PDB file of C-alpha atoms and ligand atoms in Angstrom:
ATOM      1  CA  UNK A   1       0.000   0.000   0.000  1.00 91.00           C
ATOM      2  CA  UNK A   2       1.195   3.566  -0.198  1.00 94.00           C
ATOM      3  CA  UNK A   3       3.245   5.278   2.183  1.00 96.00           C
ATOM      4  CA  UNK A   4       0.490   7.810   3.093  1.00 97.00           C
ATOM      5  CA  UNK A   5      -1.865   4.889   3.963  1.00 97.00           C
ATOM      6  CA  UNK A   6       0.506   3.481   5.692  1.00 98.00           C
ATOM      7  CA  UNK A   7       1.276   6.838   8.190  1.00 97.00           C
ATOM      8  CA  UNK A   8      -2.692   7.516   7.993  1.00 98.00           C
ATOM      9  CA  UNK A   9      -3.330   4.701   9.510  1.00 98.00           C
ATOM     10  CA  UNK A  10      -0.539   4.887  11.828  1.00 98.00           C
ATOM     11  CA  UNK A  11      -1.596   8.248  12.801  1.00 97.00           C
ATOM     12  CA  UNK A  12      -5.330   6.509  13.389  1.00 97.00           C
ATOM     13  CA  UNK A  13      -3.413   3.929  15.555  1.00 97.00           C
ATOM     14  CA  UNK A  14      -1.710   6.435  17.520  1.00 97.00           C
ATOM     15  CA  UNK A  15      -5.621   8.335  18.250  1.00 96.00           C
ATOM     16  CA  UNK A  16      -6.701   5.521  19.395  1.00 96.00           C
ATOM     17  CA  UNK A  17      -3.953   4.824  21.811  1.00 97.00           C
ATOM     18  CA  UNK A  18      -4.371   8.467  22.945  1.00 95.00           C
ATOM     19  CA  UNK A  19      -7.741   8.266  24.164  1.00 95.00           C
ATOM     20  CA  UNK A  20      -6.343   6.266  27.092  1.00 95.00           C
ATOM     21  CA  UNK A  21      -4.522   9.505  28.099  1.00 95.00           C
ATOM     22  CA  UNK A  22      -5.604  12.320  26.094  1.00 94.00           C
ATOM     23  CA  UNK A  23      -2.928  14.835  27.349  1.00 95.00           C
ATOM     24  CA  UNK A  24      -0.216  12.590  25.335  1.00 95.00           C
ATOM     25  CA  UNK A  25      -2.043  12.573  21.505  1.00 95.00           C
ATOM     26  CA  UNK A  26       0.615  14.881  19.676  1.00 96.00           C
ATOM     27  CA  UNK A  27       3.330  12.614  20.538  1.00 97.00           C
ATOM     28  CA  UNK A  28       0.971   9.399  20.105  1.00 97.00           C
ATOM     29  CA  UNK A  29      -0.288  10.814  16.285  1.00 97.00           C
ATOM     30  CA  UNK A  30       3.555  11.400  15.621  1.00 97.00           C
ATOM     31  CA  UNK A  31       5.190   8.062  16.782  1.00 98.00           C
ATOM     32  CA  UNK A  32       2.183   6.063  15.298  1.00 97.00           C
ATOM     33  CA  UNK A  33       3.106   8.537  11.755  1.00 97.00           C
ATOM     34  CA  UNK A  34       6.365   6.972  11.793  1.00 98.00           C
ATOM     35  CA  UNK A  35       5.867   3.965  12.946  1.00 97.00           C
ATOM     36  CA  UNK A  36       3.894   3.784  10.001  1.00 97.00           C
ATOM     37  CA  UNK A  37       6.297   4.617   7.202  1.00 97.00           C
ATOM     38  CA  UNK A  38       9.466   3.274   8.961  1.00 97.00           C
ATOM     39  CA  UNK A  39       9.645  -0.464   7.808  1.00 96.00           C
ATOM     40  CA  UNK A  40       9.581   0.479   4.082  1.00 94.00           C
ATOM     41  CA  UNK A  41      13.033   2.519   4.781  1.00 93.00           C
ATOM     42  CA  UNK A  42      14.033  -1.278   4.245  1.00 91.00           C
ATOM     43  CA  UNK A  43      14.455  -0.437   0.245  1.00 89.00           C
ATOM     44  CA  UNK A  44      17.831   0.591   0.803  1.00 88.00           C
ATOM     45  CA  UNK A  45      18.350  -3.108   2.601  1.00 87.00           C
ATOM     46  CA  UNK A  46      16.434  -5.934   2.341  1.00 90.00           C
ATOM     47  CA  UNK A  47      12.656  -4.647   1.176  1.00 91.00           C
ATOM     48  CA  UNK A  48      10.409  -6.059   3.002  1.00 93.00           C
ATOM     49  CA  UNK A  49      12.789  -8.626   4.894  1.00 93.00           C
ATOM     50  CA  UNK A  50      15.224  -6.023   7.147  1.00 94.00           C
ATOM     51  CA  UNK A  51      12.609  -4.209   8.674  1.00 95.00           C
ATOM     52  CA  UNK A  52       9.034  -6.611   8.376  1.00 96.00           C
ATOM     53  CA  UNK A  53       8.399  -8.806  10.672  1.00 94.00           C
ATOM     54  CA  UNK A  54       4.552 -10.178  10.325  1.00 94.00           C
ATOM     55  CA  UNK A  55       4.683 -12.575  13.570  1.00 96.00           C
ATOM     56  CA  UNK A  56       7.404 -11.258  15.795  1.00 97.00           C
ATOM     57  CA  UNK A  57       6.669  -7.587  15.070  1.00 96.00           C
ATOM     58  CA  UNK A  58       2.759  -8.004  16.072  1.00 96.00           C
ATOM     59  CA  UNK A  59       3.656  -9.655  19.680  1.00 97.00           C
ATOM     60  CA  UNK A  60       6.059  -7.148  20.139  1.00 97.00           C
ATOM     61  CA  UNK A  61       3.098  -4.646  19.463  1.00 97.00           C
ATOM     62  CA  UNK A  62       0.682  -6.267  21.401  1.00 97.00           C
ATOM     63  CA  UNK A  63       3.455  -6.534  24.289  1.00 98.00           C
ATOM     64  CA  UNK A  64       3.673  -2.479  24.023  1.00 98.00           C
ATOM     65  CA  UNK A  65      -0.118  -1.727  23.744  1.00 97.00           C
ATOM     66  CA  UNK A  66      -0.761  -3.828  26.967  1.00 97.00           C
ATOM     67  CA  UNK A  67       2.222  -1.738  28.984  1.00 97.00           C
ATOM     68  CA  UNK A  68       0.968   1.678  27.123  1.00 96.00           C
ATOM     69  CA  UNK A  69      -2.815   0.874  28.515  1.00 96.00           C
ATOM     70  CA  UNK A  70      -1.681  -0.384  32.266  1.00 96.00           C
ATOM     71  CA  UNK A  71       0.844   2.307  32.201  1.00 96.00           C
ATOM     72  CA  UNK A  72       0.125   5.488  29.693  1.00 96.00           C
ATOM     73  CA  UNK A  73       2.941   7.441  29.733  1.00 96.00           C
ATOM     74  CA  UNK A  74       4.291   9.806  27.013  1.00 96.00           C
ATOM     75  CA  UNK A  75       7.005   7.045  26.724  1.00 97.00           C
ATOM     76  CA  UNK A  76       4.554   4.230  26.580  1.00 97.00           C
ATOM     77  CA  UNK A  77       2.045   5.883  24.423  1.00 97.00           C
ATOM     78  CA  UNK A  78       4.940   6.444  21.908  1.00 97.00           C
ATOM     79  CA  UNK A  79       6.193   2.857  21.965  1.00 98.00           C
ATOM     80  CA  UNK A  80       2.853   1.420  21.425  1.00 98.00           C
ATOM     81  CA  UNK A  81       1.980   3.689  18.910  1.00 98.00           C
ATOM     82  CA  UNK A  82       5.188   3.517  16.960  1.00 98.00           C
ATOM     83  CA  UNK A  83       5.093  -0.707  17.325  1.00 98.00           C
ATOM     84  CA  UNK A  84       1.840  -1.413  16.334  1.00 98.00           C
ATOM     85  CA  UNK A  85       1.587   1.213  13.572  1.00 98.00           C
ATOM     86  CA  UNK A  86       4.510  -0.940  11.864  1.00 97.00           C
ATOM     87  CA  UNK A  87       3.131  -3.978  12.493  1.00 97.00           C
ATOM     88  CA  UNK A  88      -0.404  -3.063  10.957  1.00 97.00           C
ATOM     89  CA  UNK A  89       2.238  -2.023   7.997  1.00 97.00           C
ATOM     90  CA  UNK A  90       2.868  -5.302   7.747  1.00 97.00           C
ATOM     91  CA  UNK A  91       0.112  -6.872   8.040  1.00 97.00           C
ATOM     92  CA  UNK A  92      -1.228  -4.171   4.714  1.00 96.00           C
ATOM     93  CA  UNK A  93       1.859  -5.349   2.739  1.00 96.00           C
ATOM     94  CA  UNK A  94       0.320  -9.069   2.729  1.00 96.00           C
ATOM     95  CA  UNK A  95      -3.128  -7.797   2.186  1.00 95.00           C
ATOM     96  CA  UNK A  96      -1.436  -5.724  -1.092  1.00 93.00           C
ATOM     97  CA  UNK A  97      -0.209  -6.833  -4.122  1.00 89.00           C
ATOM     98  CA  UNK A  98       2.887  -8.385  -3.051  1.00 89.00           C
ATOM     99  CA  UNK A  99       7.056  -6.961  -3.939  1.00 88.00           C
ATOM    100  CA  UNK A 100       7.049  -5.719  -7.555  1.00 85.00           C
ATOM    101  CA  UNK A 101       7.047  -2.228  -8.743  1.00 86.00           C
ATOM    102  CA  UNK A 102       3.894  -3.540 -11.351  1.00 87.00           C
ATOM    103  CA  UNK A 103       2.483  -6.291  -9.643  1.00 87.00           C
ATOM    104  CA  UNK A 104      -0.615  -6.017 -11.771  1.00 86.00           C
ATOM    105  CA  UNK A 105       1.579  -7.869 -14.482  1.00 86.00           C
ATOM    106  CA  UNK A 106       4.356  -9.765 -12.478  1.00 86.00           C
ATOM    107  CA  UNK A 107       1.851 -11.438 -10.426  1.00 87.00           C
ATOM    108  CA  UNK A 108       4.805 -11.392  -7.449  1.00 92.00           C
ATOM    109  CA  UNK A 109       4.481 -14.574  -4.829  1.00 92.00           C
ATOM    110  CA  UNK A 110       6.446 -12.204  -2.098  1.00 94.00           C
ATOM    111  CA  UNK A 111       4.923  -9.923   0.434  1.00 94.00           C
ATOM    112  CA  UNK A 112       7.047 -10.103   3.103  1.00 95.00           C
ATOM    113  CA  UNK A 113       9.478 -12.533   5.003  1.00 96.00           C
ATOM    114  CA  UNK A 114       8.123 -14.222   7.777  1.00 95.00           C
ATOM    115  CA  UNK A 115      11.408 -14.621   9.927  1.00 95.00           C
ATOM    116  CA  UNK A 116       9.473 -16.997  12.583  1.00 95.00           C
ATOM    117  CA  UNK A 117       8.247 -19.116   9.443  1.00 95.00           C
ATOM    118  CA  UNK A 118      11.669 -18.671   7.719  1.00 95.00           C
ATOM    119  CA  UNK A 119      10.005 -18.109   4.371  1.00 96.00           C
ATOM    120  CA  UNK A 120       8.089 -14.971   2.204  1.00 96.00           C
ATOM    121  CA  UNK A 121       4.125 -14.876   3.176  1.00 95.00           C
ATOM    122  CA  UNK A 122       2.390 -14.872  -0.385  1.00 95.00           C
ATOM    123  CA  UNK A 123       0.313 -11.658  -1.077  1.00 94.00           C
ATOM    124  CA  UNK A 124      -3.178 -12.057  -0.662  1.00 94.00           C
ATOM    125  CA  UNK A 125      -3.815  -9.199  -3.121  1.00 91.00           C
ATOM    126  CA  UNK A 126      -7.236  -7.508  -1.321  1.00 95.00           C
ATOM    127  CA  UNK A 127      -5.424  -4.396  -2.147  1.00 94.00           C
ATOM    128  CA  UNK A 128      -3.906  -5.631  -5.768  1.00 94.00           C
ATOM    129  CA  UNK A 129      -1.337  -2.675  -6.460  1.00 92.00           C
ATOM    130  CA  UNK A 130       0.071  -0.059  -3.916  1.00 93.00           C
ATOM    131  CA  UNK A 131      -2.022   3.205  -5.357  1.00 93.00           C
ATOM    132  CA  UNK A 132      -5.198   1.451  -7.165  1.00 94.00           C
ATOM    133  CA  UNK A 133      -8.419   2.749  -6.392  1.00 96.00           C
ATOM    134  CA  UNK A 134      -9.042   0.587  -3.189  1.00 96.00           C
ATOM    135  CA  UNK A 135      -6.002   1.603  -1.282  1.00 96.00           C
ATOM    136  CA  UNK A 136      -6.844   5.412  -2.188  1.00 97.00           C
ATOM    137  CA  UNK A 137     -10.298   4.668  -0.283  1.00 97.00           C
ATOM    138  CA  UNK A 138      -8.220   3.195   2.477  1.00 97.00           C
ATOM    139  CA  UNK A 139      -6.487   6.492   2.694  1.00 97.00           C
ATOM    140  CA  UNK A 140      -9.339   8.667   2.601  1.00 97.00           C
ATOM    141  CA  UNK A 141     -11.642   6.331   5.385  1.00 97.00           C
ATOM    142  CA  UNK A 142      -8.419   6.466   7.758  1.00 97.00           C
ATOM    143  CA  UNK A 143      -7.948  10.323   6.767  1.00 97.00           C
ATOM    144  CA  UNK A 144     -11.460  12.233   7.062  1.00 96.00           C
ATOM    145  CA  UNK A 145     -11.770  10.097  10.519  1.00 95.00           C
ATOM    146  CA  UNK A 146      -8.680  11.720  11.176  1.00 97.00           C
ATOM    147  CA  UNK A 147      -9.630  15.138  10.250  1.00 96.00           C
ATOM    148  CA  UNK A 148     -12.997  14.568  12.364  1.00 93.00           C
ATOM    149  CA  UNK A 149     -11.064  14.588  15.720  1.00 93.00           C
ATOM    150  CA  UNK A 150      -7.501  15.962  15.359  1.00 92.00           C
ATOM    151  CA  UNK A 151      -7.183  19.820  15.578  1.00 89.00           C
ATOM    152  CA  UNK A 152      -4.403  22.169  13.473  1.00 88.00           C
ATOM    153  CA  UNK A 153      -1.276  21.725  12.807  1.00 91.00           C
ATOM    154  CA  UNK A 154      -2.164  17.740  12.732  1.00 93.00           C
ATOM    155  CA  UNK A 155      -5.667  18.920  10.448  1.00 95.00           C
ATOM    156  CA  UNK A 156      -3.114  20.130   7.960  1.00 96.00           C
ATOM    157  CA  UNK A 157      -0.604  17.312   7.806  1.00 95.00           C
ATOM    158  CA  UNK A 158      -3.513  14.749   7.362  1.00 97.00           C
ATOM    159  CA  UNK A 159      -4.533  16.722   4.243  1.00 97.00           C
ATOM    160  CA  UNK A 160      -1.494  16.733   2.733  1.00 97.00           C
ATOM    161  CA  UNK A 161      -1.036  13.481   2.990  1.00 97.00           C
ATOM    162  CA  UNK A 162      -4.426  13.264   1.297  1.00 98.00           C
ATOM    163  CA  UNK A 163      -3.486  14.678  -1.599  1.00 97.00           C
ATOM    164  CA  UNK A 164      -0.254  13.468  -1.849  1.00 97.00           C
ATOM    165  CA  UNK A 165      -2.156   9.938  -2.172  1.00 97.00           C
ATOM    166  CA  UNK A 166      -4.859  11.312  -4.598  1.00 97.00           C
ATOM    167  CA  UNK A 167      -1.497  12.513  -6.630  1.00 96.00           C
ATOM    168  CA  UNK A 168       0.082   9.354  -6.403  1.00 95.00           C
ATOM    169  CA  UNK A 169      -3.062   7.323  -7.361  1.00 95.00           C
ATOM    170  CA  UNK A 170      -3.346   9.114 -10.171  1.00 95.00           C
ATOM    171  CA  UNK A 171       0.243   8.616 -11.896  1.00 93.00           C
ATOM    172  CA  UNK A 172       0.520   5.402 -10.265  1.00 91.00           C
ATOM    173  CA  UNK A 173       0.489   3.440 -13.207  1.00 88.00           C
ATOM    174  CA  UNK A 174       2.986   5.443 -15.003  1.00 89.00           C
ATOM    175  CA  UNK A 175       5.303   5.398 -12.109  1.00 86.00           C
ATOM    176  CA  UNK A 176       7.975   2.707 -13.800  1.00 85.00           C
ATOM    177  CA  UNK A 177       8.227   5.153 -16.478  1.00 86.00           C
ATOM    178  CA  UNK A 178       8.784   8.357 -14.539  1.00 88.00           C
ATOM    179  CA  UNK A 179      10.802   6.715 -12.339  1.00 84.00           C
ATOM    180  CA  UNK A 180      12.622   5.590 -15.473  1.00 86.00           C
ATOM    181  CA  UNK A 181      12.952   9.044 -16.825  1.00 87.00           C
ATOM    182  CA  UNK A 182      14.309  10.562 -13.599  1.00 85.00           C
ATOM    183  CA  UNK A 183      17.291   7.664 -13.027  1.00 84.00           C
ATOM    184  CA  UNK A 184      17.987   8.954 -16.630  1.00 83.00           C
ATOM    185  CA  UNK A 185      18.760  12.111 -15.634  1.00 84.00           C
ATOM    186  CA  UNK A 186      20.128  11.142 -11.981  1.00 82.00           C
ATOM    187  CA  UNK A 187      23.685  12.559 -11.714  1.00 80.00           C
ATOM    188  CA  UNK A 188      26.460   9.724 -11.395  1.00 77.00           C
ATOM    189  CA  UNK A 189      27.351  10.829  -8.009  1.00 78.00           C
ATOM    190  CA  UNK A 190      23.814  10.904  -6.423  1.00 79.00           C
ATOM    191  CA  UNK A 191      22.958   7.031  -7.439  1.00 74.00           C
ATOM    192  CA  UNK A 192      24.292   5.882  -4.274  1.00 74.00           C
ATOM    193  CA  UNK A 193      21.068   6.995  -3.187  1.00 77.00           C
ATOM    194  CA  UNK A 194      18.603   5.447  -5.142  1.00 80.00           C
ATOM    195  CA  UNK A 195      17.701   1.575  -3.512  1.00 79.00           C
ATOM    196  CA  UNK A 196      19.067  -0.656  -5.627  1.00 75.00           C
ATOM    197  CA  UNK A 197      15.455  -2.824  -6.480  1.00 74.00           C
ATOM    198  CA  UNK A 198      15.756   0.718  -9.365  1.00 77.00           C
ATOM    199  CA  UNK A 199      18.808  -0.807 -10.801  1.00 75.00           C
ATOM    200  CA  UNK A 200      17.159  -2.823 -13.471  1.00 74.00           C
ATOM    201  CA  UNK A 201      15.138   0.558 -14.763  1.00 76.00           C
ATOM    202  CA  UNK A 202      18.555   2.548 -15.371  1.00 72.00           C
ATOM    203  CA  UNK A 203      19.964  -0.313 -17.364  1.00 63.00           C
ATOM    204  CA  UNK A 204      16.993  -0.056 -19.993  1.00 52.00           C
TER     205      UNK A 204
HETATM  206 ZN1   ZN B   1       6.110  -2.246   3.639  1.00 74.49          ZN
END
């Protein structure tokens, strides 16, 4: 799924923990926020190996929520929201499409590495591509709840990442071929930072 679901619904994750102590929501929407976008930061690694972890990942979550709700602290709230926001991540990527950058024609059998099972969990492909229309409506449910009971500056970051997933949805399909485009004209001495899963696009 995209990145803005992803933090969306981390952000949801992290309102929900907050209504177990209230006075600790900015700092609950923020950690659940990145929570929810850090495991992909695994493209410069092992995508969707380093930093997934469907089994191990969602105990430790569950471990965190149970200490954030017997013990809310800013601390706690942050941990829980942080945890379980990646671990709902993870649990997305299997419901997606699975690891290709078209999987509407690769038909990929990868969503992410089990390390308990010591083997890739198949996609189940509910959501079939990260951008089609049903992960845009995931999005937008997680995103006007959002805007229902979060105040400013959070209001605003919520609809930007709104639009940034409308945008995204829209060019999604043409995305190997932008991305394509801008490799072409990627300086030598930046590539270093492009994840190497690009590689096979600069070669064409
Ligand atoms: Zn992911």
């Amino acid at each position: 799924m995209m990145a803005t679901t992803h933090g969306l619904w981390g952000v949801a994750l992290g309102a929900t923990l907050a209504m177990r102590a209230p006075e600790y929501a900015p700092v609950a929407l923020v950690a659940g926020f990145v929570g929810g976008v850090v495991p992909d930061l695994d493209i410069y690694a092992n995508h969707r190996r380093t930093l997934h972890a469907p089994v191990y990942g969602s105990c430790l979550a569950a471990l965190t929520v149970g200490l954030a709700l017997a013990v809310p602290s800013a601390a706690t709230l942050a941990l829980a929201a942080a945890l379980s926001a990646a671990a709902v991540h993870v649990l997305m990527d299997v419901a997606g499409g699975g690891l290709s950058l078209q999987p509407w024609a690769d038909q990929p059998d990868r969503a992410v590495y089990s390390h308990f099972h010591g083997r890739w969990v198949p996609p189940r492909g509910w959501v079939r591509y990260d951008g089609a229309p049903e992960d845009l409506a995931l999005a937008c449910l997680a995103g006007v709840g959002l805007l229902a009971v979060v105040s400013d500056p959070f209001r605003w970051g919520i609809v930007a990442l709104l639009v940034a997933s409308v945008a995204y949805t829209l060019v999604r399909k043409r995305l190997v071929a932008i991305v394509t485009t801008l490799l072409a004209y990627t300086p030598a001495r930046l590539s270093t930072l492009v994840p190497r899963r690009f590689d096979h696009l600069r070669e064409r």
